[in-house]
Amino acid sequence: MDCEKQNLGGGVTRLSWSPVLVLITLVGLLSLQLTTTTFDPTRLLWGRSSEAYVSGGEVRKSCVRFYGGLPERKVLMSIEDFGGVGDGTTSNTEVFRRAVRHMQQFGGGGGSQLNVPKGRWLTGSFNLTSNFTLFLEEGAVILGSQDPKEWPLVEPLLSYGRGRERLGARHISLIHGNGLTDVVITGKNGTIDGQGRMWWELWWNRTLEHTRGHLVELMNSRNIFISNLTFCNSPFWTIHPVYCSNVVVKDMTILAPLNAPNTDGIDPDSSTNVCIEDCYIESGDDLVAVKSGWDQYGIKMARPSSNIIVRRVSGTTPTCSGVGIGSEMSGGVFNVTVEDMHVWDSAAGVRIKTDKGRGGYIVNITITNIRMERVKIPLRFSRGANDHPDEYWDPNAVPNVKGIFFSNVVSLNSSKAPSIQGIEELPFAGICMKNVSLLGLQSSAAWHCEFVSGFAENVSPMPCPELKNNVSSSC
C-alpha cells in the first residue's frame, strides 16, 4: 500500500496539504536531512541542558533534552551484511532478528548501528536492543509482514489486564523492545509501513482473534529517540511508549487512511518525560493520546503519565481529536503541556475522555496556542465511555479532573460549541480559559457544561455560566 496516496474504497483519501503547509514541511524536512549514514548531532544544537535547536536558521524552543545527546555508535553494519534482500517479497524476519542479536554484543562498547539501505525490506516482528540505532537510509522501506504468525502473541499489559480489543494475549508490535536503554530509530526520511489493511479488515469483519499489534512499542525502557522518518499504515496505535521515561519523538510524519480504525499517531502510556515535537499526523483516531492504564488494572499498577510536552504538531483525524487524554487514564495523568498545535477537518481539537470506573486523576494540563479549522467540537470533555475491561471494574472509582488551563485558542468554522461534561460525584474543577475565540459558530450554538467549575476571561462566544467570567488566582 502506498504511504502517500491511500484509499480503502470507502471514499476516504488522504487530504491534500495547503501550499503553506507544504512549504513549511519541506523547509523543516530539508533542514533536518542527514548527510551521512550516521546521525550528525551537529545539525541539531542541543544537549542535556539545552532548551532550543536550530531549524532553517531559526532557534526554536525544544524539549529534546528529555533524551540527551545522540551517541556516536562504534559499530556500523548493514542489514545486507546479514543476507537481507530488499526486493519487497523476500521475508527478512530472521535476518533482522539475527542482526540485532549479533549487534547486542556491542552494547557495552559504545553501541551499534544497523543501517537499512534503499529497498523494500519485508519482515515480521523483531526486537531491538540497548545502545542501538536503527537507521533507514533514503529510499529504505521496512514492510510489515502479511502473515499474522510473524506477529507473535505476547502477554497483555499489566495496566490493561487483557488485550485492549480482545481478551487474553495480544500481537507484538512490528518493532518492539522491553527493558532497553538508549535506543534510536531514525534515518534520512525512510519509511516503516505496517501494511495494516489486513488487520483493519479483520476488525471490520469482526474476525479479529487477538488485539492488533502496534507499529513500534517500547516497554520499560528509557532514553528513546525516534525521528526523521515516515511511519504509515500501522495495524493499531502507531508509536506506543509504555512504562518508559525520557522519550523524544521528533520530526516524524505519521500516516494512515482516515477511516483506518484505531490508528492513533503517538500514545505515551504510563510514561514520564516525553517530548513530542514537529510532527505531521493523519490518522483514523487521535493524533496524540496520553494514557495510563485501564480501570482496576491501571489503578492497581498506579503508573502515571507525567511531564509530557506536545509541541508543533499538526494534522487531521475525521473521527477523533488532535490531542486526547484518556480514555484509559486510571494510573493518573499530570503535568502535560500542549502548545503550537494546528488541527483541521477533525471531530475534536482537544478532548479529555474518562468515566466512572476509571479512577485516577487528570491534573495540571496546559493547552496554549492552538489553531483549529473546521473542527466539529473544538473543546470536549466527555464522560460515559461505558468501556471496561471486564465485569470487575469499580463503579465507585471516580476520576479526579482539575487544573486544566486553556489560553490563546482559535477555532474557525466549528459546527458545535464546546462540551464540558464532568461527573456528578466529583465535578471537574479549575477549568480555566483565557483568550479563546470560536469563530464562525452559528448564533444558536451554546456551550454545554455539566458538573464543572472554573473561570474564563476574553472567551467568545460567552462560555457557560459554570465558567464565571473572571479569573481566579488559581488560573
Tab-separated table of C-alpha atoms in Angstrom:
chain	number	residue	atom	x	y	z
A	1	MET	CA	0.000	0.000	0.000
A	2	ASP	CA	1.340	3.422	-0.951
A	3	CYS	CA	2.001	5.605	2.092
A	4	GLU	CA	1.407	8.779	0.114
A	5	LYS	CA	-1.912	8.048	-1.593
A	6	GLN	CA	-4.295	5.874	0.322
A	7	ASN	CA	-7.879	4.883	-0.444
A	8	LEU	CA	-9.655	1.984	1.171
A	9	GLY	CA	-12.632	2.044	-1.141
A	10	GLY	CA	-14.729	3.891	1.416
A	11	GLY	CA	-14.368	7.241	-0.259
A	12	VAL	CA	-11.765	8.485	2.204
A	13	THR	CA	-8.446	9.593	0.798
A	14	ARG	CA	-5.545	11.442	2.244
A	15	LEU	CA	-6.264	15.170	2.449
A	16	SER	CA	-4.108	17.476	0.381
A	17	TRP	CA	-1.912	19.845	2.307
A	18	SER	CA	-2.338	23.513	1.680
A	19	PRO	CA	0.539	25.206	-0.156
A	20	VAL	CA	1.615	26.903	3.062
A	21	LEU	CA	1.788	23.618	4.941
A	22	VAL	CA	3.717	22.035	2.098
A	23	LEU	CA	6.264	24.843	2.170
A	24	ILE	CA	6.639	24.672	5.948
A	25	THR	CA	7.015	20.905	5.867
A	26	LEU	CA	9.570	20.955	3.046
A	27	VAL	CA	11.652	23.572	4.809
A	28	GLY	CA	11.521	21.581	8.031
A	29	LEU	CA	12.476	18.316	6.377
A	30	LEU	CA	15.262	19.840	4.310
A	31	SER	CA	16.761	21.494	7.351
A	32	LEU	CA	16.882	18.138	9.129
A	33	GLN	CA	18.126	15.930	6.292
A	34	LEU	CA	21.187	13.914	7.192
A	35	THR	CA	24.264	13.923	5.024
A	36	THR	CA	25.827	10.637	6.120
A	37	THR	CA	24.617	7.230	7.162
A	38	THR	CA	25.243	8.160	10.787
A	39	PHE	CA	23.185	10.746	12.605
A	40	ASP	CA	25.086	14.033	12.722
A	41	PRO	CA	24.377	15.632	16.108
A	42	THR	CA	25.960	18.925	14.967
A	43	ARG	CA	22.882	19.518	12.806
A	44	LEU	CA	20.848	19.971	15.986
A	45	LEU	CA	22.255	22.318	18.575
A	46	TRP	CA	21.125	20.681	21.779
A	47	GLY	CA	22.318	18.576	24.631
A	48	ARG	CA	21.241	17.551	28.079
A	49	SER	CA	20.765	21.115	29.289
A	50	SER	CA	19.706	22.739	26.020
A	51	GLU	CA	16.254	24.281	25.538
A	52	ALA	CA	16.483	25.042	21.801
A	53	TYR	CA	17.584	23.803	18.416
A	54	VAL	CA	18.276	25.396	15.053
A	55	SER	CA	15.910	24.855	12.099
A	56	GLY	CA	16.339	26.848	8.902
A	57	GLY	CA	18.436	29.422	10.721
A	58	GLU	CA	15.723	29.884	13.380
A	59	VAL	CA	16.286	28.973	17.015
A	60	ARG	CA	13.182	27.104	18.196
A	61	LYS	CA	12.172	26.103	21.691
A	62	SER	CA	12.572	22.373	22.201
A	63	CYS	CA	12.245	19.650	24.811
A	64	VAL	CA	14.725	17.220	23.272
A	65	ARG	CA	16.706	17.488	26.496
A	66	PHE	CA	14.457	14.669	27.691
A	67	TYR	CA	16.711	12.341	25.716
A	68	GLY	CA	20.148	13.973	25.822
A	69	GLY	CA	22.818	14.000	23.133
A	70	LEU	CA	22.748	11.460	20.324
A	71	PRO	CA	25.585	8.970	20.663
A	72	GLU	CA	28.190	8.057	18.090
A	73	ARG	CA	27.959	4.305	17.623
A	74	LYS	CA	31.203	2.355	17.454
A	75	VAL	CA	29.987	-0.495	15.230
A	76	LEU	CA	28.094	0.144	11.979
A	77	MET	CA	26.685	-2.676	9.873
A	78	SER	CA	24.094	-3.069	7.125
A	79	ILE	CA	21.166	-5.466	7.011
A	80	GLU	CA	22.762	-6.677	3.768
A	81	ASP	CA	25.732	-7.915	5.804
A	82	PHE	CA	23.363	-10.489	7.294
A	83	GLY	CA	21.887	-11.604	3.962
A	84	GLY	CA	18.945	-9.223	3.767
A	85	VAL	CA	17.125	-8.886	0.435
A	86	GLY	CA	15.241	-5.666	-0.262
A	87	ASP	CA	13.002	-6.804	-3.097
A	88	GLY	CA	9.691	-6.337	-1.267
A	89	THR	CA	8.777	-10.043	-1.406
A	90	THR	CA	11.580	-11.982	0.309
A	91	SER	CA	10.999	-12.333	4.056
A	92	ASN	CA	13.754	-10.765	6.162
A	93	THR	CA	12.259	-11.653	9.528
A	94	GLU	CA	15.041	-13.983	10.615
A	95	VAL	CA	17.617	-11.647	9.077
A	96	PHE	CA	16.531	-8.698	11.244
A	97	ARG	CA	16.323	-10.889	14.333
A	98	ARG	CA	19.767	-12.359	13.702
A	99	ALA	CA	21.253	-8.920	13.004
A	100	VAL	CA	20.008	-7.449	16.280
A	101	ARG	CA	21.182	-10.490	18.253
A	102	HIS	CA	24.633	-10.091	16.722
A	103	MET	CA	24.813	-6.364	17.469
A	104	GLN	CA	23.659	-6.831	21.032
A	105	GLN	CA	27.205	-7.894	21.962
A	106	PHE	CA	28.494	-4.376	21.239
A	107	GLY	CA	26.158	-2.637	23.709
A	108	GLY	CA	28.862	-2.228	26.307
A	109	GLY	CA	31.462	-0.854	23.923
A	110	GLY	CA	29.820	2.253	22.512
A	111	GLY	CA	26.832	0.567	20.958
A	112	SER	CA	25.975	-0.297	17.386
A	113	GLN	CA	24.011	0.925	14.389
A	114	LEU	CA	22.130	-1.206	11.876
A	115	ASN	CA	21.696	0.542	8.520
A	116	VAL	CA	18.806	-0.316	6.215
A	117	PRO	CA	19.700	0.781	2.648
A	118	LYS	CA	17.388	1.750	-0.183
A	119	GLY	CA	14.958	-1.052	-0.974
A	120	ARG	CA	11.768	-2.662	0.272
A	121	TRP	CA	12.534	-4.895	3.233
A	122	LEU	CA	9.694	-7.238	4.142
A	123	THR	CA	9.774	-8.507	7.720
A	124	GLY	CA	7.765	-9.795	10.616
A	125	SER	CA	8.216	-8.535	14.166
A	126	PHE	CA	11.687	-8.125	15.621
A	127	ASN	CA	13.097	-6.815	18.894
A	128	LEU	CA	15.632	-4.049	19.367
A	129	THR	CA	18.481	-3.981	21.865
A	130	SER	CA	20.114	-1.374	24.118
A	131	ASN	CA	22.702	1.178	22.969
A	132	PHE	CA	21.445	0.685	19.459
A	133	THR	CA	20.431	2.743	16.419
A	134	LEU	CA	18.150	1.526	13.641
A	135	PHE	CA	18.914	3.799	10.680
A	136	LEU	CA	16.841	3.869	7.483
A	137	GLU	CA	18.679	5.389	4.565
A	138	GLU	CA	16.953	7.457	1.893
A	139	GLY	CA	14.583	5.252	-0.087
A	140	ALA	CA	14.564	2.489	2.541
A	141	VAL	CA	11.147	0.986	3.329
A	142	ILE	CA	10.543	-1.620	6.018
A	143	LEU	CA	7.311	-3.500	5.237
A	144	GLY	CA	5.276	-5.353	7.836
A	145	SER	CA	4.642	-8.996	7.040
A	146	GLN	CA	1.163	-10.026	5.876
A	147	ASP	CA	1.436	-13.290	7.804
A	148	PRO	CA	-0.152	-12.907	11.276
A	149	LYS	CA	2.104	-15.694	12.558
A	150	GLU	CA	5.047	-13.334	12.072
A	151	TRP	CA	3.471	-11.020	14.670
A	152	PRO	CA	3.714	-13.433	17.652
A	153	LEU	CA	1.419	-13.231	20.666
A	154	VAL	CA	2.662	-11.674	23.908
A	155	GLU	CA	1.131	-11.200	27.332
A	156	PRO	CA	-1.302	-8.304	27.850
A	157	LEU	CA	-0.028	-5.216	29.610
A	158	LEU	CA	-0.443	-5.396	33.390
A	159	SER	CA	-2.097	-1.973	33.439
A	160	TYR	CA	-4.772	-3.204	30.996
A	161	GLY	CA	-5.324	-6.731	32.311
A	162	ARG	CA	-6.165	-8.067	28.844
A	163	GLY	CA	-5.694	-7.167	25.230
A	164	ARG	CA	-7.208	-3.783	24.514
A	165	GLU	CA	-9.531	-5.198	21.841
A	166	ARG	CA	-9.830	-8.872	22.700
A	167	LEU	CA	-9.434	-10.934	25.864
A	168	GLY	CA	-6.126	-12.608	26.547
A	169	ALA	CA	-2.856	-12.171	24.686
A	170	ARG	CA	-2.096	-9.536	22.060
A	171	HIS	CA	0.042	-9.411	18.949
A	172	ILE	CA	3.514	-7.964	19.445
A	173	SER	CA	4.433	-4.763	17.619
A	174	LEU	CA	6.355	-4.843	14.339
A	175	ILE	CA	9.347	-3.208	16.032
A	176	HIS	CA	9.488	-3.955	19.736
A	177	GLY	CA	11.697	-3.572	22.774
A	178	ASN	CA	11.440	-4.276	26.505
A	179	GLY	CA	13.770	-3.164	29.280
A	180	LEU	CA	16.074	-1.203	26.988
A	181	THR	CA	18.286	1.852	27.425
A	182	ASP	CA	19.470	4.244	24.714
A	183	VAL	CA	17.546	3.323	21.568
A	184	VAL	CA	17.426	5.465	18.427
A	185	ILE	CA	15.149	4.901	15.419
A	186	THR	CA	15.978	7.441	12.740
A	187	GLY	CA	17.246	7.969	9.202
A	188	LYS	CA	17.082	10.022	6.036
A	189	ASN	CA	13.286	10.077	5.947
A	190	GLY	CA	12.971	6.365	5.268
A	191	THR	CA	9.640	4.638	5.814
A	192	ILE	CA	8.242	1.935	8.083
A	193	ASP	CA	4.982	0.672	6.570
A	194	GLY	CA	2.921	-1.682	8.707
A	195	GLN	CA	0.721	-2.701	5.748
A	196	GLY	CA	-2.152	-2.638	8.178
A	197	ARG	CA	-5.084	-3.188	5.853
A	198	MET	CA	-5.088	-6.917	6.573
A	199	TRP	CA	-5.578	-6.135	10.276
A	200	TRP	CA	-8.190	-3.428	9.687
A	201	GLU	CA	-10.263	-5.851	7.619
A	202	LEU	CA	-10.166	-8.395	10.456
A	203	TRP	CA	-11.502	-5.653	12.716
A	204	TRP	CA	-14.182	-4.523	10.268
A	205	ASN	CA	-15.241	-8.129	9.584
A	206	ARG	CA	-15.303	-8.933	13.307
A	207	THR	CA	-12.954	-11.855	12.791
A	208	LEU	CA	-10.062	-10.462	14.844
A	209	GLU	CA	-8.967	-13.075	17.404
A	210	HIS	CA	-6.364	-11.071	19.327
A	211	THR	CA	-5.619	-7.388	19.828
A	212	ARG	CA	-3.714	-5.923	16.891
A	213	GLY	CA	-0.039	-5.032	17.224
A	214	HIS	CA	1.434	-1.538	17.170
A	215	LEU	CA	3.954	-0.378	14.601
A	216	VAL	CA	6.516	0.484	17.314
A	217	GLU	CA	6.148	-0.343	21.010
A	218	LEU	CA	8.852	0.116	23.609
A	219	MET	CA	8.208	-1.077	27.166
A	220	ASN	CA	10.023	-0.462	30.467
A	221	SER	CA	12.687	1.469	28.573
A	222	ARG	CA	14.453	4.805	28.879
A	223	ASN	CA	16.353	7.213	26.669
A	224	ILE	CA	14.436	6.687	23.428
A	225	PHE	CA	14.762	8.886	20.334
A	226	ILE	CA	12.549	8.460	17.233
A	227	SER	CA	12.965	10.989	14.438
A	228	ASN	CA	13.084	11.943	10.774
A	229	LEU	CA	11.083	9.022	9.363
A	230	THR	CA	7.664	8.285	7.903
A	231	PHE	CA	5.546	5.715	9.729
A	232	CYS	CA	2.392	4.583	7.973
A	233	ASN	CA	-0.419	2.041	7.926
A	234	SER	CA	0.004	0.779	11.460
A	235	PRO	CA	-2.315	-2.113	12.339
A	236	PHE	CA	-3.230	-0.361	15.619
A	237	TRP	CA	-1.699	2.560	17.572
A	238	THR	CA	1.429	3.691	15.720
A	239	ILE	CA	4.021	4.674	18.376
A	240	HIS	CA	3.394	3.342	21.873
A	241	PRO	CA	5.946	4.003	24.624
A	242	VAL	CA	4.595	2.301	27.761
A	243	TYR	CA	6.244	2.328	31.213
A	244	CYS	CA	9.045	4.397	29.648
A	245	SER	CA	10.982	7.522	30.561
A	246	ASN	CA	12.934	10.132	28.624
A	247	VAL	CA	11.318	9.628	25.233
A	248	VAL	CA	11.627	12.006	22.267
A	249	VAL	CA	9.527	11.677	19.097
A	250	LYS	CA	10.503	14.447	16.712
A	251	ASP	CA	10.169	15.427	13.039
A	252	MET	CA	8.010	12.444	12.207
A	253	THR	CA	5.363	12.008	9.524
A	254	ILE	CA	2.697	9.514	10.598
A	255	LEU	CA	0.044	8.488	8.068
A	256	ALA	CA	-2.955	6.192	7.992
A	257	PRO	CA	-6.102	6.239	5.878
A	258	LEU	CA	-8.645	8.437	7.584
A	259	ASN	CA	-11.035	5.523	8.038
A	260	ALA	CA	-8.428	3.067	9.352
A	261	PRO	CA	-9.630	2.017	12.834
A	262	ASN	CA	-7.694	2.936	15.984
A	263	THR	CA	-4.578	4.072	14.153
A	264	ASP	CA	-3.571	6.646	16.785
A	265	GLY	CA	-0.404	8.552	15.977
A	266	ILE	CA	1.577	8.704	19.236
A	267	ASP	CA	0.304	7.313	22.550
A	268	PRO	CA	2.552	7.860	25.585
A	269	ASP	CA	1.222	5.435	28.186
A	270	SER	CA	2.252	5.337	31.870
A	271	SER	CA	5.412	7.165	30.814
A	272	THR	CA	7.290	10.192	32.085
A	273	ASN	CA	9.455	12.853	30.450
A	274	VAL	CA	8.036	12.507	26.953
A	275	CYS	CA	8.673	15.082	24.219
A	276	ILE	CA	6.611	15.036	21.005
A	277	GLU	CA	7.673	17.799	18.603
A	278	ASP	CA	7.373	18.922	14.997
A	279	CYS	CA	5.257	16.012	13.756
A	280	TYR	CA	2.641	15.783	10.997
A	281	ILE	CA	-0.069	13.162	11.555
A	282	GLU	CA	-3.054	11.912	9.533
A	283	SER	CA	-4.973	9.229	11.344
A	284	GLY	CA	-8.194	7.312	11.814
A	285	ASP	CA	-8.001	8.101	15.548
A	286	ASP	CA	-6.349	10.599	17.921
A	287	LEU	CA	-3.200	12.268	16.631
A	288	VAL	CA	-1.735	12.156	20.145
A	289	ALA	CA	-3.352	10.342	23.085
A	290	VAL	CA	-1.987	10.319	26.640
A	291	LYS	CA	-2.901	7.153	28.558
A	292	SER	CA	-2.078	5.352	31.813
A	293	GLY	CA	-3.959	2.086	32.127
A	294	TRP	CA	-7.490	0.752	32.138
A	295	ASP	CA	-9.837	0.739	35.137
A	296	GLN	CA	-8.905	-1.517	38.089
A	297	TYR	CA	-5.730	-2.737	36.370
A	298	GLY	CA	-4.409	0.773	35.852
A	299	ILE	CA	-5.444	1.797	39.355
A	300	LYS	CA	-3.579	-1.157	40.860
A	301	MET	CA	-0.414	-0.581	38.859
A	302	ALA	CA	-0.518	3.182	39.561
A	303	ARG	CA	1.965	4.202	36.856
A	304	PRO	CA	1.013	7.742	35.814
A	305	SER	CA	1.910	9.611	32.666
A	306	SER	CA	3.679	12.834	33.592
A	307	ASN	CA	5.910	15.616	32.312
A	308	ILE	CA	4.722	15.346	28.736
A	309	ILE	CA	5.198	18.089	26.129
A	310	VAL	CA	3.376	18.089	22.783
A	311	ARG	CA	4.661	20.929	20.610
A	312	ARG	CA	4.233	21.987	16.965
A	313	VAL	CA	2.109	19.005	15.957
A	314	SER	CA	-0.289	19.349	13.024
A	315	GLY	CA	-2.726	17.068	11.288
A	316	THR	CA	-6.233	15.778	10.796
A	317	THR	CA	-8.496	12.984	12.021
A	318	PRO	CA	-12.164	12.907	10.975
A	319	THR	CA	-13.353	10.746	13.871
A	320	CYS	CA	-11.251	11.757	16.881
A	321	SER	CA	-9.134	14.560	18.350
A	322	GLY	CA	-5.908	16.407	17.772
A	323	VAL	CA	-4.835	15.612	21.303
A	324	GLY	CA	-6.706	13.416	23.750
A	325	ILE	CA	-6.198	12.444	27.365
A	326	GLY	CA	-7.722	9.053	28.064
A	327	SER	CA	-9.922	7.374	27.921
A	328	GLU	CA	-7.578	4.884	29.631
A	329	MET	CA	-6.067	7.100	32.350
A	330	SER	CA	-6.549	5.074	35.526
A	331	GLY	CA	-2.939	5.379	36.655
A	332	GLY	CA	-3.171	9.182	36.545
A	333	VAL	CA	-2.004	11.947	34.221
A	334	PHE	CA	-0.291	15.141	35.373
A	335	ASN	CA	1.953	17.905	34.067
A	336	VAL	CA	1.064	17.876	30.376
A	337	THR	CA	1.757	20.837	28.076
A	338	VAL	CA	0.280	21.106	24.579
A	339	GLU	CA	1.327	24.121	22.544
A	340	ASP	CA	1.503	25.416	18.991
A	341	MET	CA	-0.815	22.767	17.567
A	342	HIS	CA	-2.730	23.039	14.261
A	343	VAL	CA	-5.697	20.727	13.673
A	344	TRP	CA	-8.199	20.750	10.809
A	345	ASP	CA	-11.166	18.761	9.484
A	346	SER	CA	-11.378	16.767	12.687
A	347	ALA	CA	-14.038	15.630	15.119
A	348	ALA	CA	-12.446	17.419	18.081
A	349	GLY	CA	-9.475	19.626	18.791
A	350	VAL	CA	-8.734	18.814	22.432
A	351	ARG	CA	-10.595	16.066	24.239
A	352	ILE	CA	-10.471	14.668	27.756
A	353	LYS	CA	-12.115	11.242	27.910
A	354	THR	CA	-12.910	9.449	31.135
A	355	ASP	CA	-15.694	7.684	33.017
A	356	LYS	CA	-16.786	6.147	36.287
A	357	GLY	CA	-14.632	3.134	36.952
A	358	ARG	CA	-11.508	4.777	35.599
A	359	GLY	CA	-10.345	6.246	38.907
A	360	GLY	CA	-7.020	8.037	38.676
A	361	TYR	CA	-6.694	11.747	38.003
A	362	ILE	CA	-6.009	14.327	35.307
A	363	VAL	CA	-4.265	17.312	36.871
A	364	ASN	CA	-2.244	20.324	35.740
A	365	ILE	CA	-2.804	20.317	31.991
A	366	THR	CA	-1.755	23.405	29.983
A	367	ILE	CA	-3.025	23.908	26.441
A	368	THR	CA	-1.920	27.047	24.613
A	369	ASN	CA	-1.551	28.479	21.112
A	370	ILE	CA	-3.929	26.101	19.375
A	371	ARG	CA	-5.384	26.759	15.908
A	372	MET	CA	-8.306	24.733	14.593
A	373	GLU	CA	-10.142	24.843	11.280
A	374	ARG	CA	-13.402	23.059	10.533
A	375	VAL	CA	-13.155	21.063	13.744
A	376	LYS	CA	-16.586	19.824	14.760
A	377	ILE	CA	-16.241	20.347	18.537
A	378	PRO	CA	-13.128	22.375	19.416
A	379	LEU	CA	-13.028	21.521	23.132
A	380	ARG	CA	-14.672	18.431	24.557
A	381	PHE	CA	-14.625	16.828	27.991
A	382	SER	CA	-16.664	13.640	27.851
A	383	ARG	CA	-17.862	11.036	30.292
A	384	GLY	CA	-19.806	7.834	29.829
A	385	ALA	CA	-17.375	5.869	27.680
A	386	ASN	CA	-19.039	2.693	29.002
A	387	ASP	CA	-15.902	0.809	28.072
A	388	HIS	CA	-14.472	-1.543	30.689
A	389	PRO	CA	-12.053	-4.498	30.557
A	390	ASP	CA	-14.352	-6.901	32.407
A	391	GLU	CA	-17.130	-7.060	34.980
A	392	TYR	CA	-14.782	-6.404	37.910
A	393	TRP	CA	-14.445	-2.658	37.405
A	394	ASP	CA	-15.380	-0.466	40.368
A	395	PRO	CA	-18.244	1.990	39.706
A	396	ASN	CA	-17.122	3.976	42.753
A	397	ALA	CA	-13.698	4.660	41.212
A	398	VAL	CA	-14.328	8.213	40.023
A	399	PRO	CA	-11.545	10.170	38.260
A	400	ASN	CA	-10.387	13.484	39.692
A	401	VAL	CA	-10.072	16.149	36.978
A	402	LYS	CA	-8.824	19.586	37.943
A	403	GLY	CA	-6.441	22.297	36.839
A	404	ILE	CA	-6.975	22.412	33.062
A	405	PHE	CA	-5.659	25.654	31.571
A	406	PHE	CA	-6.525	26.901	28.069
A	407	SER	CA	-5.073	30.053	26.509
A	408	ASN	CA	-4.732	31.562	23.039
A	409	VAL	CA	-7.086	29.141	21.289
A	410	VAL	CA	-8.661	29.999	17.928
A	411	SER	CA	-11.202	27.798	16.176
A	412	LEU	CA	-12.556	28.637	12.714
A	413	ASN	CA	-15.837	27.257	11.404
A	414	SER	CA	-16.630	24.741	14.098
A	415	SER	CA	-20.140	23.308	13.907
A	416	LYS	CA	-20.668	22.895	17.658
A	417	ALA	CA	-19.747	24.852	20.766
A	418	PRO	CA	-17.526	23.256	23.425
A	419	SER	CA	-18.946	20.463	25.534
A	420	ILE	CA	-17.553	20.118	29.054
A	421	GLN	CA	-19.280	17.335	30.937
A	422	GLY	CA	-17.964	16.385	34.338
A	423	ILE	CA	-19.061	13.623	36.687
A	424	GLU	CA	-21.708	14.337	39.312
A	425	GLU	CA	-19.924	12.526	42.138
A	426	LEU	CA	-16.728	14.540	41.601
A	427	PRO	CA	-17.215	17.573	39.323
A	428	PHE	CA	-14.319	18.762	37.195
A	429	ALA	CA	-12.739	21.814	38.851
A	430	GLY	CA	-10.350	24.589	37.921
A	431	ILE	CA	-11.166	24.664	34.206
A	432	CYS	CA	-9.579	27.989	33.275
A	433	MET	CA	-9.787	29.675	29.872
A	434	LYS	CA	-8.186	32.853	28.589
A	435	ASN	CA	-8.217	34.305	25.066
A	436	VAL	CA	-10.385	31.628	23.461
A	437	SER	CA	-12.118	32.623	20.205
A	438	LEU	CA	-14.577	30.330	18.449
A	439	LEU	CA	-15.278	31.987	15.123
A	440	GLY	CA	-17.996	31.026	12.673
A	441	LEU	CA	-20.302	29.262	15.116
A	442	GLN	CA	-23.988	29.650	14.459
A	443	SER	CA	-25.674	32.089	16.832
A	444	SER	CA	-27.785	29.228	18.209
A	445	ALA	CA	-24.709	27.192	19.231
A	446	ALA	CA	-24.348	27.179	23.012
A	447	TRP	CA	-21.758	25.747	25.345
A	448	HIS	CA	-22.822	22.539	27.081
A	449	CYS	CA	-21.484	22.257	30.623
A	450	GLU	CA	-22.398	19.926	33.487
A	451	PHE	CA	-20.693	19.255	36.826
A	452	VAL	CA	-17.815	21.599	36.126
A	453	SER	CA	-16.445	24.791	37.650
A	454	GLY	CA	-13.837	27.272	36.551
A	455	PHE	CA	-13.078	30.707	35.212
A	456	ALA	CA	-12.945	32.482	31.881
A	457	GLU	CA	-11.503	35.711	30.546
A	458	ASN	CA	-11.824	37.024	26.998
A	459	VAL	CA	-13.725	33.962	25.784
A	460	SER	CA	-16.059	34.294	22.794
A	461	PRO	CA	-18.825	33.406	22.400
A	462	MET	CA	-19.761	33.674	26.057
A	463	PRO	CA	-18.974	30.433	27.884
A	464	CYS	CA	-21.433	28.567	30.076
A	465	PRO	CA	-22.323	30.038	33.485
A	466	GLU	CA	-20.269	27.379	35.235
A	467	LEU	CA	-17.174	29.144	33.894
A	468	LYS	CA	-17.571	32.506	35.591
A	469	ASN	CA	-16.480	35.478	33.551
A	470	ASN	CA	-13.473	36.369	35.673
A	471	VAL	CA	-10.113	34.930	36.514
A	472	SER	CA	-9.199	33.417	39.836
A	473	SER	CA	-5.710	33.427	41.252
A	474	SER	CA	-5.562	29.708	40.508
A	475	CYS	CA	-5.589	30.468	36.786
